Amino acid sequence: MEFGVGSIVEGKVTGITKFGAFVSLPENKSGLVHISEIAYSYVNDVKDHLKEGQEVKVKVIGIDDNGRINLSIKKAMDPPPRPAGARPMGGQRQGGPRSGGFRKQAPAEPANFEDRLKQFMQSSDSKLSELRYAEKRGSRRGGRK
């Protein structure tokens, strides 16, 4: 059985650290479940959620150039249902009469890290350009001090 990103496998917790848990996988392989990938709720202490020797279902979310396998327990299960009336992540409304008009729908979140980083850098560059432009215009009006 070859592991690929996206595959879901059974494993056994072999070690617990403050930043995650090591999981033994078939074919004498092992991977790391980072603390942020253990549960959909906030995890303060890994030992509150996992015990050594516990069987877990994990999803392979990444394999780096050194062959290290990144795993997720929470992505191997269905997300918990949101309470009725709950806002999406970020807690912002999508616009309306009270918010000063309707906004364009934001594009879908990029799937991988590189795309998300690229989107962030473009957004950051755009905001910096706007600030620099506003700064230039402001300095012309007020004069130098």
C-alpha positions as MATLAB code, in Angstrom:
seq = 'MEFGVGSIVEGKVTGITKFGAFVSLPENKSGLVHISEIAYSYVNDVKDHLKEGQEVKVKVIGIDDNGRINLSIKKAMDPPPRPAGARPMGGQRQGGPRSGGFRKQAPAEPANFEDRLKQFMQSSDSKLSELRYAEKRGSRRGGRK';
ca = [
       0.000    0.000    0.000;
       1.552    3.265   -1.107;
       0.716    6.405    0.879;
      -0.370    9.431   -1.057;
      -1.644   12.807   -0.014;
      -5.348   12.457    0.652;
      -5.304    8.784    1.627;
      -6.917    7.764    4.910;
      -5.245    5.010    6.939;
      -5.368    3.435   10.396;
      -2.450    3.962   12.757;
      -1.386    3.715   16.382;
      -0.204    6.618   18.549;
       3.414    5.871   19.491;
       4.475    9.131   21.098;
       2.982   12.343   22.420;
       4.736   15.713   22.544;
       3.542   19.206   23.414;
       3.252   20.005   19.663;
       1.503   16.852   18.467;
       1.559   13.067   18.311;
       3.578   10.525   16.362;
       1.557    7.792   14.697;
       2.841    4.421   13.495;
       1.493    3.572   10.043;
       1.498    0.363    7.961;
       4.731   -0.614    6.139;
       6.891    0.492    9.120;
       6.264    4.147    8.411;
       5.326    6.876   10.851;
       4.002   10.388   10.676;
       3.212   13.401   12.820;
      -0.204   14.790   13.693;
       0.378   18.442   14.588;
      -1.608   19.731   17.585;
      -3.699   21.901   15.228;
      -4.788   18.785   13.282;
      -6.037   16.719   16.238;
      -9.559   18.098   16.723;
     -11.931   20.737   15.380;
     -12.006   22.307   18.841;
      -9.079   24.092   20.508;
      -6.464   21.640   21.795;
      -4.496   22.932   24.758;
      -2.887   19.633   25.722;
      -2.492   16.697   23.328;
      -2.854   14.253   26.238;
      -6.441   15.432   26.751;
      -7.327   13.973   23.326;
      -4.907   11.100   22.662;
      -3.178    8.315   24.587;
      -0.140    6.256   23.600;
      -1.215    2.972   22.021;
      -4.560    4.405   20.869;
      -5.722    3.357   17.387;
      -6.608    6.374   15.229;
      -7.807    7.028   11.703;
      -5.619    9.654    9.992;
      -5.504   11.430    6.666;
      -2.195   12.049    4.905;
      -2.101   15.817    4.312;
       1.479   16.155    3.160;
       4.781   14.430    2.484;
       7.846   16.671    2.425;
      11.074   16.289    0.444;
      12.688   14.353    3.316;
       9.862   11.790    3.297;
       8.268   13.020    6.526;
       4.533   12.347    6.570;
       2.150   15.014    7.902;
      -1.138   13.644    9.200;
      -4.518   14.949   10.318;
      -7.039   13.269   12.576;
      -9.695   15.948   12.186;
      -9.617   15.843    8.379;
     -10.173   12.074    8.508;
     -13.612   12.656   10.084;
     -16.637   14.763    9.250;
     -16.661   18.305   10.666;
     -19.093   18.905   13.534;
     -22.379   20.549   12.540;
     -22.539   24.313   13.017;
     -25.244   25.662   15.315;
     -28.188   27.258   13.532;
     -27.578   30.958   12.899;
     -23.811   30.669   13.297;
     -21.674   32.900   11.111;
     -18.954   31.525    8.884;
     -15.338   31.620   10.091;
     -14.177   35.204   10.579;
     -17.565   36.326   11.835;
     -18.066   38.910    9.103;
     -21.302   39.561    7.287;
     -21.415   39.544    3.524;
     -22.993   42.969    3.303;
     -26.499   44.310    3.325;
     -28.397   47.496    4.037;
     -26.914   47.930    7.524;
     -23.329   47.413    6.464;
     -23.362   50.110    3.808;
     -24.213   48.029    0.764;
     -23.524   44.658   -0.711;
     -20.021   43.396   -1.266;
     -18.795   41.111   -3.981;
     -18.650   37.497   -2.934;
     -15.073   36.615   -1.968;
     -13.395   34.064   -4.224;
     -13.152   30.516   -2.900;
     -10.232   29.768   -0.588;
      -7.202   28.389   -2.422;
      -6.666   24.689   -1.820;
      -2.968   24.507   -1.052;
      -0.454   26.495    0.941;
       1.403   27.945   -2.036;
      -1.804   29.380   -3.526;
      -2.860   30.809   -0.167;
       0.581   32.388    0.291;
       0.463   33.875   -3.220;
      -3.007   35.319   -2.535;
      -1.816   36.788    0.770;
       1.256   38.381   -0.848;
      -0.860   39.956   -3.613;
      -3.330   41.305   -1.062;
      -0.501   42.627    1.102;
       1.214   44.346   -1.844;
      -2.080   45.942   -2.870;
      -2.717   47.288    0.631;
       0.825   48.644    0.912;
       0.449   50.419   -2.438;
      -2.803   52.014   -1.272;
      -1.173   53.177    1.964;
       1.831   54.659    0.156;
      -0.454   56.469   -2.295;
      -2.574   57.877    0.527;
       0.573   58.896    2.398;
       1.889   60.798   -0.635;
      -1.387   62.610   -1.155;
      -1.603   63.496    2.531;
       1.916   64.919    2.649;
       1.248   67.274   -0.303;
      -1.793   68.786    1.342;
      -0.418   69.311    4.811;
       3.058   70.486    3.897;
       6.165   69.568    5.817;
       6.552   70.009    9.528;
];
